[in-house]
mmCIF file of C-alpha atoms in Angstrom:
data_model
loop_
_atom_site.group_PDB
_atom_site.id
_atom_site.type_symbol
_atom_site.label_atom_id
_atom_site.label_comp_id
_atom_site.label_asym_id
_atom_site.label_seq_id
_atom_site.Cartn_x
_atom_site.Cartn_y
_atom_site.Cartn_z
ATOM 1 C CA UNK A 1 64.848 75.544 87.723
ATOM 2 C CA UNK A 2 63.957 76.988 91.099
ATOM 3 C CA UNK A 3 66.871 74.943 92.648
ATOM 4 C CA UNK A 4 69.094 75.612 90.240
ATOM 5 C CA UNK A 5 68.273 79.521 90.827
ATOM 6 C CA UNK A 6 68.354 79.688 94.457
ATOM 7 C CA UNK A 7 71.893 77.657 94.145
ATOM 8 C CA UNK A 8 73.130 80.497 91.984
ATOM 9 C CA UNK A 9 71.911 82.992 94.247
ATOM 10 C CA UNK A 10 73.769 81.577 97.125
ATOM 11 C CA UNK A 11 77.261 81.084 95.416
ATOM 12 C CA UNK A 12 76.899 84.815 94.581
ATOM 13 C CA UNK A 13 75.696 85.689 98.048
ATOM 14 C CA UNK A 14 79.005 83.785 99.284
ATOM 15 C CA UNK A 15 80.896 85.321 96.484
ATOM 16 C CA UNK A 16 79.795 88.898 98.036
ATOM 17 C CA UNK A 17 80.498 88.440 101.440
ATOM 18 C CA UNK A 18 84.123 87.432 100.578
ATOM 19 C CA UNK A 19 84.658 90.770 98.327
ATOM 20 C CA UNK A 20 84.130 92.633 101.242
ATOM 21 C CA UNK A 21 87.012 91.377 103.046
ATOM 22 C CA UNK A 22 88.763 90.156 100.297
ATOM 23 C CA UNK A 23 92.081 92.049 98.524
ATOM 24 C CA UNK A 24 91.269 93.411 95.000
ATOM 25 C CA UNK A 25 92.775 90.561 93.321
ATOM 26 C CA UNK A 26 91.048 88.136 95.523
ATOM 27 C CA UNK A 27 87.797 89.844 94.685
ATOM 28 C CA UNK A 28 88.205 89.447 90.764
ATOM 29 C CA UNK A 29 88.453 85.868 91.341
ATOM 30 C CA UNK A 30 85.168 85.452 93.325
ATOM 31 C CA UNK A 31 83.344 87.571 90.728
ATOM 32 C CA UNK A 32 84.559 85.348 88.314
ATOM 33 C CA UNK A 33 83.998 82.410 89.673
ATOM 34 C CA UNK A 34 79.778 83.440 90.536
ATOM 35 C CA UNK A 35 79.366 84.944 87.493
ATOM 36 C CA UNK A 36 81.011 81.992 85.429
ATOM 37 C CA UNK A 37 82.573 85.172 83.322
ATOM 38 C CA UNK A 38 86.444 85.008 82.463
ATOM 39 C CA UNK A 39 88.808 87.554 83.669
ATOM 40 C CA UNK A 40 92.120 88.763 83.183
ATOM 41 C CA UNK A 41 94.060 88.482 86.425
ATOM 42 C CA UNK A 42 96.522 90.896 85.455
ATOM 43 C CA UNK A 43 94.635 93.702 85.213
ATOM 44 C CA UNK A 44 95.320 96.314 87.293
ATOM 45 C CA UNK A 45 93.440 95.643 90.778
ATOM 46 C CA UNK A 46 90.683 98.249 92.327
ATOM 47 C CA UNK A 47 92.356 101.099 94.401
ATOM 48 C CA UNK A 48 92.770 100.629 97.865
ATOM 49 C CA UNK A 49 91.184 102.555 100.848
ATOM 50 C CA UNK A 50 91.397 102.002 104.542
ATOM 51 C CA UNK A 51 88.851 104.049 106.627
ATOM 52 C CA UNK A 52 89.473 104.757 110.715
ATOM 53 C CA UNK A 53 87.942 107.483 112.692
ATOM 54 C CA UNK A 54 89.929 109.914 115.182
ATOM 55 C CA UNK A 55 87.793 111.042 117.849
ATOM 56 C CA UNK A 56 84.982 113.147 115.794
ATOM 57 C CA UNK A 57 87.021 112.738 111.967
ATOM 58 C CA UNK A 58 87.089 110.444 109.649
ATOM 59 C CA UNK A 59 90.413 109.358 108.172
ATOM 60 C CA UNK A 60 90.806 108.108 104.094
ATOM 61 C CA UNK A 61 93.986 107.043 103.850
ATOM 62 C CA UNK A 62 93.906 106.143 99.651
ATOM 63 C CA UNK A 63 97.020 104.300 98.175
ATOM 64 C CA UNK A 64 97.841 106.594 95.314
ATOM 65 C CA UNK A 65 100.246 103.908 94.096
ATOM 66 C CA UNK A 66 103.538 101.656 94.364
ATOM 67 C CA UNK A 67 107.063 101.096 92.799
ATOM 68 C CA UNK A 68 109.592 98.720 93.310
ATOM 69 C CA UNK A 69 112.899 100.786 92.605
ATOM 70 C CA UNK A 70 116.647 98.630 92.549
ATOM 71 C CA UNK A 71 119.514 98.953 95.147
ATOM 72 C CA UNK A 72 118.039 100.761 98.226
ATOM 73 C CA UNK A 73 121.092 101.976 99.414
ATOM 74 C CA UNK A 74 122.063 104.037 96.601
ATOM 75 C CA UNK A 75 118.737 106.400 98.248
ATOM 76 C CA UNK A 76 118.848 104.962 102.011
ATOM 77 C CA UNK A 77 122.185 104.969 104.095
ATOM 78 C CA UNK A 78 123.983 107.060 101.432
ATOM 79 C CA UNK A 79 126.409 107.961 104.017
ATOM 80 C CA UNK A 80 126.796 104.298 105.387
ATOM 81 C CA UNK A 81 128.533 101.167 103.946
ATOM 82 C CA UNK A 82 126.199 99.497 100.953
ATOM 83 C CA UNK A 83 126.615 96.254 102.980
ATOM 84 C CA UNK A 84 125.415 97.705 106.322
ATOM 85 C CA UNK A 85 121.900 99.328 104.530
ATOM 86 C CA UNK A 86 121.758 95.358 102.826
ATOM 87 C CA UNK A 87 122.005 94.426 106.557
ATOM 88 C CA UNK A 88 119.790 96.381 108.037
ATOM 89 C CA UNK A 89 117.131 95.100 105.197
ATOM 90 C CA UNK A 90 117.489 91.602 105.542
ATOM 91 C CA UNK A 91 117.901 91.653 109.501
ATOM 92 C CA UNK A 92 113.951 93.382 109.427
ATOM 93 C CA UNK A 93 112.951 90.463 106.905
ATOM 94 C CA UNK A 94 112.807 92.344 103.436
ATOM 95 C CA UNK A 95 114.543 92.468 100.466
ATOM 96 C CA UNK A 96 118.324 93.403 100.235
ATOM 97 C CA UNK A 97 118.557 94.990 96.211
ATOM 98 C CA UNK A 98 114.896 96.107 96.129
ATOM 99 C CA UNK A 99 112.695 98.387 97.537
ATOM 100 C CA UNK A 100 109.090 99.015 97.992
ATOM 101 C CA UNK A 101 108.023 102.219 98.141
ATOM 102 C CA UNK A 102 103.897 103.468 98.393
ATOM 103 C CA UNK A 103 102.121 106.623 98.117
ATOM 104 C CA UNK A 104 99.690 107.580 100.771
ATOM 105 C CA UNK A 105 97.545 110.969 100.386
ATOM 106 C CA UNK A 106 94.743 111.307 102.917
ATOM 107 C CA UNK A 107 91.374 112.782 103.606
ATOM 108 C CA UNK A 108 90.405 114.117 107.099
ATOM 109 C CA UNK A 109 86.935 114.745 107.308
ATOM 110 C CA UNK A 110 85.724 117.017 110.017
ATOM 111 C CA UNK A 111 82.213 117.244 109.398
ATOM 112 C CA UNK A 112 83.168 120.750 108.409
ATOM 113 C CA UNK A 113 85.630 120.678 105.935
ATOM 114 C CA UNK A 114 86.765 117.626 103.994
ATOM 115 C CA UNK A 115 90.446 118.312 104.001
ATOM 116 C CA UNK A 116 92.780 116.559 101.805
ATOM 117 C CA UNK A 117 96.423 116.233 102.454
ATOM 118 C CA UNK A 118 98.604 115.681 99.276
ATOM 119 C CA UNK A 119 97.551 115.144 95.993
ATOM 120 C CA UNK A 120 99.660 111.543 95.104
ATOM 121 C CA UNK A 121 100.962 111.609 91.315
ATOM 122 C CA UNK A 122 97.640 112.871 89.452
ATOM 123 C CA UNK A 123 97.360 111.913 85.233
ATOM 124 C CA UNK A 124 101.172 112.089 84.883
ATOM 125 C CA UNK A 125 101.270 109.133 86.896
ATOM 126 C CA UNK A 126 98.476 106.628 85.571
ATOM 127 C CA UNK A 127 100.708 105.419 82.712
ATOM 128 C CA UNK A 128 102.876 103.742 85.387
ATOM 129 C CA UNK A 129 100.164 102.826 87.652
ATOM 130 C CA UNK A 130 99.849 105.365 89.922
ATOM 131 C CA UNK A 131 97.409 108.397 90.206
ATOM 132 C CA UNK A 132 94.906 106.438 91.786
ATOM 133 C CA UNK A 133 93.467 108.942 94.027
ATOM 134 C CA UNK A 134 90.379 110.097 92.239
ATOM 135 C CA UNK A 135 89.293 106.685 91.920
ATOM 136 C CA UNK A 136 90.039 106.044 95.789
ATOM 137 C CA UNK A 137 88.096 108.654 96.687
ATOM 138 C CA UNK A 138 85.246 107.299 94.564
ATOM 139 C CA UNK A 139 85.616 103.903 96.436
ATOM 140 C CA UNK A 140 85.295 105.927 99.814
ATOM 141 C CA UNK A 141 82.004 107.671 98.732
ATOM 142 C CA UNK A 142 83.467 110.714 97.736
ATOM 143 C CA UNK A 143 84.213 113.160 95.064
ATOM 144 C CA UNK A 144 86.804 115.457 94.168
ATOM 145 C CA UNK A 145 84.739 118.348 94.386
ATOM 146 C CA UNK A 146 83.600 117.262 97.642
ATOM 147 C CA UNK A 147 87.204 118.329 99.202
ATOM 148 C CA UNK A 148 87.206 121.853 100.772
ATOM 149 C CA UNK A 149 90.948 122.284 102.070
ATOM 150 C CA UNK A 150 94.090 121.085 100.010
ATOM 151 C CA UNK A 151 96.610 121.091 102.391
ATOM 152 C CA UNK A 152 100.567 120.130 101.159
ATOM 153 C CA UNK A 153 103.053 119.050 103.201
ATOM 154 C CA UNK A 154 105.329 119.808 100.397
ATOM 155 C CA UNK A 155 105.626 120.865 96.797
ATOM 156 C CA UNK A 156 107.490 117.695 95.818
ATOM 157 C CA UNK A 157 106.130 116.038 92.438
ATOM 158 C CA UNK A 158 104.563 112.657 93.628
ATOM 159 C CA UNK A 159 102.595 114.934 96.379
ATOM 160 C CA UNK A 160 101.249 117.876 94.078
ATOM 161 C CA UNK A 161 100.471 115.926 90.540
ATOM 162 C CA UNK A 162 96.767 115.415 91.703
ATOM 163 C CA UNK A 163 96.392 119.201 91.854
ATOM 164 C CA UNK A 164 95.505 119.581 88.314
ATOM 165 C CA UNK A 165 93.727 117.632 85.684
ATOM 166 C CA UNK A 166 93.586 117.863 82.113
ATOM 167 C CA UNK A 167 94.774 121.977 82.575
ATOM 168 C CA UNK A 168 92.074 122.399 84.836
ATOM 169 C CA UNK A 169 92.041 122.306 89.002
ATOM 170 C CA UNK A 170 91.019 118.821 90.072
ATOM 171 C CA UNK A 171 89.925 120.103 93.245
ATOM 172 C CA UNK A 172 86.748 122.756 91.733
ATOM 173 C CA UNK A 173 85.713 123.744 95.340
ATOM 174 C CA UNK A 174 88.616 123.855 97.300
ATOM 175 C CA UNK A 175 91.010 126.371 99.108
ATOM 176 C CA UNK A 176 94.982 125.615 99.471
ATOM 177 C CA UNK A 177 96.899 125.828 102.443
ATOM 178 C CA UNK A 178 101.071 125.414 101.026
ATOM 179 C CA UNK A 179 104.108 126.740 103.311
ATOM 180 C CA UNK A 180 105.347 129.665 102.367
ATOM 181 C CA UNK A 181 109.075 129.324 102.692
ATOM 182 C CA UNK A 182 108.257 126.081 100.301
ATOM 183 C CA UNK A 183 106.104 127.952 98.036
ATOM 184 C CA UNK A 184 108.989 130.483 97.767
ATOM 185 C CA UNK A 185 111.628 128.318 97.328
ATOM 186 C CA UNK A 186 109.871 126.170 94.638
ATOM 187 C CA UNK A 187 108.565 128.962 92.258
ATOM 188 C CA UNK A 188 112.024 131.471 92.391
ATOM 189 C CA UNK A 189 113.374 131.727 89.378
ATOM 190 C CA UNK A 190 116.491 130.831 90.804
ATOM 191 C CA UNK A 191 115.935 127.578 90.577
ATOM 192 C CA UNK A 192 116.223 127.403 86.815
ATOM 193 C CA UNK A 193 119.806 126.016 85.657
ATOM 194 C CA UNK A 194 120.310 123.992 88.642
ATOM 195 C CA UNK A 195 119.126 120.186 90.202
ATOM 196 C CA UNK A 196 115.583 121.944 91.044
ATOM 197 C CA UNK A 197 114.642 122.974 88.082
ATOM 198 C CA UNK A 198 112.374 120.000 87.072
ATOM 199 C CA UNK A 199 110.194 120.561 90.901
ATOM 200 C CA UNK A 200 110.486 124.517 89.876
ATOM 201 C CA UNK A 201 108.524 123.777 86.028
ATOM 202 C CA UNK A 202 106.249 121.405 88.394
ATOM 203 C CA UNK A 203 105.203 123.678 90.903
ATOM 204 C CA UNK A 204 104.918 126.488 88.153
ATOM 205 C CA UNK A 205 102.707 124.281 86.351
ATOM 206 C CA UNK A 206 100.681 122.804 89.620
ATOM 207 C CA UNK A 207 100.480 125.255 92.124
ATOM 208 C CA UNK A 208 101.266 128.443 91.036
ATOM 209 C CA UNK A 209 97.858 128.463 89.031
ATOM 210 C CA UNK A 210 96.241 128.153 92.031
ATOM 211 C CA UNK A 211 97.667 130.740 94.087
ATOM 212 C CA UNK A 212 94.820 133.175 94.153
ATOM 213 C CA UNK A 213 92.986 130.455 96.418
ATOM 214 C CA UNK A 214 96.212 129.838 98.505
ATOM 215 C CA UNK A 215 96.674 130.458 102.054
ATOM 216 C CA UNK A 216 100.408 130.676 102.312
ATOM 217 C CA UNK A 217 101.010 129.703 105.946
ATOM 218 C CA UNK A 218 104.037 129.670 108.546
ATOM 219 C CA UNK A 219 105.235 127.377 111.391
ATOM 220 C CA UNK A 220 102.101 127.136 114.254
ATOM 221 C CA UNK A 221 99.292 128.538 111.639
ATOM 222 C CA UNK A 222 96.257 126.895 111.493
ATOM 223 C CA UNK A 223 94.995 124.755 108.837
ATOM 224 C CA UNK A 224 90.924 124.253 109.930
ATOM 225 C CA UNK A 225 89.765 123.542 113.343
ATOM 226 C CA UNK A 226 91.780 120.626 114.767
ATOM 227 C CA UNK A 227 94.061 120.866 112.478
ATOM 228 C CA UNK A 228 97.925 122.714 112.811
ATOM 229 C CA UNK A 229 100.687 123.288 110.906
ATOM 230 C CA UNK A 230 104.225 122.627 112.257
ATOM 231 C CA UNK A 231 107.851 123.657 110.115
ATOM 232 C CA UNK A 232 109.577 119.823 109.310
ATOM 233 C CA UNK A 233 112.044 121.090 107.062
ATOM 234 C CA UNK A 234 115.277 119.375 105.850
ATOM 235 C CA UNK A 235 113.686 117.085 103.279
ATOM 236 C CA UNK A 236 112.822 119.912 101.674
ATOM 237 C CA UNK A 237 112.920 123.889 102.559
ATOM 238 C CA UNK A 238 109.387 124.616 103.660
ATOM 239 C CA UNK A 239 107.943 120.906 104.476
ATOM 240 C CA UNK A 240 105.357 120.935 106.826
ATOM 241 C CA UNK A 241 103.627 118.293 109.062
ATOM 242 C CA UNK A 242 100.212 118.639 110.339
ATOM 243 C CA UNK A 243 98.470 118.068 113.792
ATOM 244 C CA UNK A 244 95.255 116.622 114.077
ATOM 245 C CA UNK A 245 93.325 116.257 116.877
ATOM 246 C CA UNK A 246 89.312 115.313 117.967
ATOM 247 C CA UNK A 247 87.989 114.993 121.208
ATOM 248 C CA UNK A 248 91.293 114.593 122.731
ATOM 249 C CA UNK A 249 92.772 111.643 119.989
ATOM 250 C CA UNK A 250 95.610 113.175 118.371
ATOM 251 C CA UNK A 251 97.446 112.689 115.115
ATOM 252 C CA UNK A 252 99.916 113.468 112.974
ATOM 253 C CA UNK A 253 100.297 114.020 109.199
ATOM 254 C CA UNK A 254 104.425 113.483 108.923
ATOM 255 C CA UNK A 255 104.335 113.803 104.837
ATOM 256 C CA UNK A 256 107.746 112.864 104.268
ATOM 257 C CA UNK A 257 109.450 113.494 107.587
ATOM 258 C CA UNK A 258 110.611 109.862 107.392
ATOM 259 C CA UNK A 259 110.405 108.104 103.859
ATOM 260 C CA UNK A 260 111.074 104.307 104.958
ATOM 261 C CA UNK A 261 109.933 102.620 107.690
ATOM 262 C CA UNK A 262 113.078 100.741 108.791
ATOM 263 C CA UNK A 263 115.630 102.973 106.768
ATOM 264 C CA UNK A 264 114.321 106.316 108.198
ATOM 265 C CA UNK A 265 113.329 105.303 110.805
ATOM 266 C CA UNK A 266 115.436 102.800 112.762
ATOM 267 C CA UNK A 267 118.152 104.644 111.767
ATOM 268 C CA UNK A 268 117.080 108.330 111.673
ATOM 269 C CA UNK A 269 120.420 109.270 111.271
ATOM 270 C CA UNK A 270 121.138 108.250 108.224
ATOM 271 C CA UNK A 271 121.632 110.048 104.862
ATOM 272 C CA UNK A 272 118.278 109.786 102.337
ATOM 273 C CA UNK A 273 119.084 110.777 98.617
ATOM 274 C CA UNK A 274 115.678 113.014 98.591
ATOM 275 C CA UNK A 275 116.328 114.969 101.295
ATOM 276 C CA UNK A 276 117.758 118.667 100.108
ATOM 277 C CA UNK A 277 119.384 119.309 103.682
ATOM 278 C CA UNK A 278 120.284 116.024 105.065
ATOM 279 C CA UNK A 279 121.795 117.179 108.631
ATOM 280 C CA UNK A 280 118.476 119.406 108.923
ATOM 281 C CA UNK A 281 116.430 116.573 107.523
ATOM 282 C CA UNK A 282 118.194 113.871 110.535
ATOM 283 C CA UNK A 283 117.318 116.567 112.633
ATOM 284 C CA UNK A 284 113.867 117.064 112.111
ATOM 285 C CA UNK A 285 113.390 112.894 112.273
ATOM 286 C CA UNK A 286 114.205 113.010 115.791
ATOM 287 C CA UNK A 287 112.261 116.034 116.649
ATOM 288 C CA UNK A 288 109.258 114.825 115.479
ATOM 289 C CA UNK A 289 109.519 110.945 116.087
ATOM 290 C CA UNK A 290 110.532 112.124 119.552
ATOM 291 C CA UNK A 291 107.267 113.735 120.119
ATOM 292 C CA UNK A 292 105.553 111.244 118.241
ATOM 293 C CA UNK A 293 107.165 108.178 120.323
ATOM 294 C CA UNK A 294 106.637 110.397 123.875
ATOM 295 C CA UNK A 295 103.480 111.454 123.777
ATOM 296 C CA UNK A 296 102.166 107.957 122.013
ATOM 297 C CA UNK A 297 100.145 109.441 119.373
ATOM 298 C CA UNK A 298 99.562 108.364 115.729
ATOM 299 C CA UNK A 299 100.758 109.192 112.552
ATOM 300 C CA UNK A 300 100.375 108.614 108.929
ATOM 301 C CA UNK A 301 102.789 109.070 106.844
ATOM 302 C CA UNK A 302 103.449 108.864 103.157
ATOM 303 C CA UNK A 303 105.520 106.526 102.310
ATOM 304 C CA UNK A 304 105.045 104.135 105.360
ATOM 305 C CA UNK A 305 103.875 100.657 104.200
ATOM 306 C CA UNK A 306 99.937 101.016 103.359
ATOM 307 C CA UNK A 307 97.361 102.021 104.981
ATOM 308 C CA UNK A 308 100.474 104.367 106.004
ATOM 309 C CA UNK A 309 99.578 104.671 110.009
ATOM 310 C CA UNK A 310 101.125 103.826 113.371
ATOM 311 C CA UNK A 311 103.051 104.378 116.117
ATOM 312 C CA UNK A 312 106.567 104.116 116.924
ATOM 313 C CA UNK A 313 108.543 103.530 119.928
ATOM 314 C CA UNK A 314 112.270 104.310 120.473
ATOM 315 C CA UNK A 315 114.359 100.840 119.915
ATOM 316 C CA UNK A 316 118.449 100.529 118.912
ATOM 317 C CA UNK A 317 119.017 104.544 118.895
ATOM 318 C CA UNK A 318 116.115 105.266 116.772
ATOM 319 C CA UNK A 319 112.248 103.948 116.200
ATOM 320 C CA UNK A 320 110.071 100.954 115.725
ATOM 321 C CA UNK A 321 107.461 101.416 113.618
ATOM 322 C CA UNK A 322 104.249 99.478 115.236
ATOM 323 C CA UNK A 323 101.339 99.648 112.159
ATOM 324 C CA UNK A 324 97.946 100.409 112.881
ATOM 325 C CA UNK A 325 95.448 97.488 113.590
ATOM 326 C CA UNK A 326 92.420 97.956 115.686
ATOM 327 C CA UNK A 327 93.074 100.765 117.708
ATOM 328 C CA UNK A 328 90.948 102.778 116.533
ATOM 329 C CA UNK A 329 87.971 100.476 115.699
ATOM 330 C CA UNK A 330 87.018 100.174 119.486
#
């Protein structure tokens, strides 16, 4: 009996060790196999989390969620032959008719303020599989009402549809920080009648709620200390980016500045469906992917392949994405 016991103990001690490394899936399957218990394998795995410090902050980047959406090119290269945005896909080893695209909101944590930067899809999105970021938090050791600072790049659904849950504020004992030539765009009346309307009902329903607690803020305003706001617009009017930086390691939030790691950015110049003011949006891509790619800082941004960080350099006109690794475990 004692044999048999200790025998157990060690096939879950083994089975442990490989959940930490393991992928979600993967871990199911060692439960399952040192517990003896049967499990389904389809069921939706645990949220993901990858944790990195910059300088003094910690960074959460949570995956919010994923969709695989048909013929890339009728959103990427719109301005481009179908064949050359198939091309371009299957030249940088991925699929020609499908697409892959995540959602990456993050926490910075200061030691201050726990500052979280876009909300990901929120209960709207959980029926499809996404709205994951409550439980990512969770998985990082925090809660919602631990966040202090909401801070939007943009008023865009898939980035404000964490703000609220079940009619109430998901956020209890946070402040907002939204750009104000977004916030004004987004809640004008004007809207209604035309292509916006849909974002216009969202950010009435989202945002405006919370405007009491929102700091409104401009190009160069600060968000917290460390932290800067900087006008990115073109994929939509107001979209922001934000600077970090601790103890001299620098990085930047790009929300959706670039939207596709080979389609926006090895070819900046190309036309995304999303983006409200394309030229401006092409624009912006090289101003800030300039910067990025001279002064050889990070960014994160949200819809880069998971955990959503890097680097780029310039390579064939535009940028080459380089993905985080260990750069900022040693």
């Amino acid at each position: 009996m004692a044999v048999s016991t200790r025998l157990k103990r060690r096939t879950f001690f083994a089975a442990g060790l490989s959940l930490l490394a393991a992928p979600a899936i993967l871990r199911e399957k060692a439960e399952a196999a040192a517990t003896g218990e049967s499990r389904n394998m389809d069921a939706t795995p645990l949220p993901e989390i990858n944790q990195f410090k910059l300088g003094s902050y910690k960074f959460t980047a949570v995956r919010d969620g994923t969709n695989v959406s048909e013929k890339p090119y009728e959103t990427y290269g719109t301005n481009q032959d179908s064949d050359a945005v198939r091309a371009l896909l299957t030249a940088n080893f991925l699929p020609a008719d499908k697409l892959l695209n995540g959602y990456t909101p993050a926490l910075v944590d200061t030691g201050s303020d726990v500052i979280l930067v876009d909300t990901g899809f929120g209960e709207g999105g959980r029926a499809r599989g996404s709205g994951k970021l409550a439980q990512g938090l969770k998985a990082a050791g925090y809660s919602a009402d631990d966040v202090t600072i909401v801070a939007l790049t943009h008023l865009h659904g898939d980035h404000i549809g964490g703000l609220m849950e079940n009619g109430a504020p998901a956020f209890r004992n946070a402040r907002y920080v939204v750009g104000q030539a977004e916030y004004d765009f987004w809640s004008d009346k004007a809207r209604e009648g035309t292509p916006a309307e849909g974002g216009h009902k969202a950010v009435l329903a989202n945002v405006t709620p919370l405007a009491e607690k929102t700091a409104f803020i401009k190009d160069g305003d600060s968000v917290a200390p460390g932290v800067t706001a900087m006008l990115a617009a073109g994929h939509s009017p107001g979209h922001m980016v934000f600077h970090v930086e601790s103890e001299g390691k620098r990085l930047v939030l790009t929300g959706d500045t670039a939207n596709h790691y080979i389609l926006s950015l090895l070819r900046p110049d190309w036309e995304v469906r999303f983006d409200m003011d394309k030229a401006q949006a092409a624009a912006t891509r090289r101003k800030v992917f300039d910067m990025i790619a001279t002064d050889k800082i990070a960014f994160l941004g949200y819809h880069m392949p998971f955990p959503a960080v890097g680097f780029v350099e310039r390579q064939d006109g535009g940028y080459r994405f380089v993905p985080k690794t260990y750069q900022f475990d040693i």
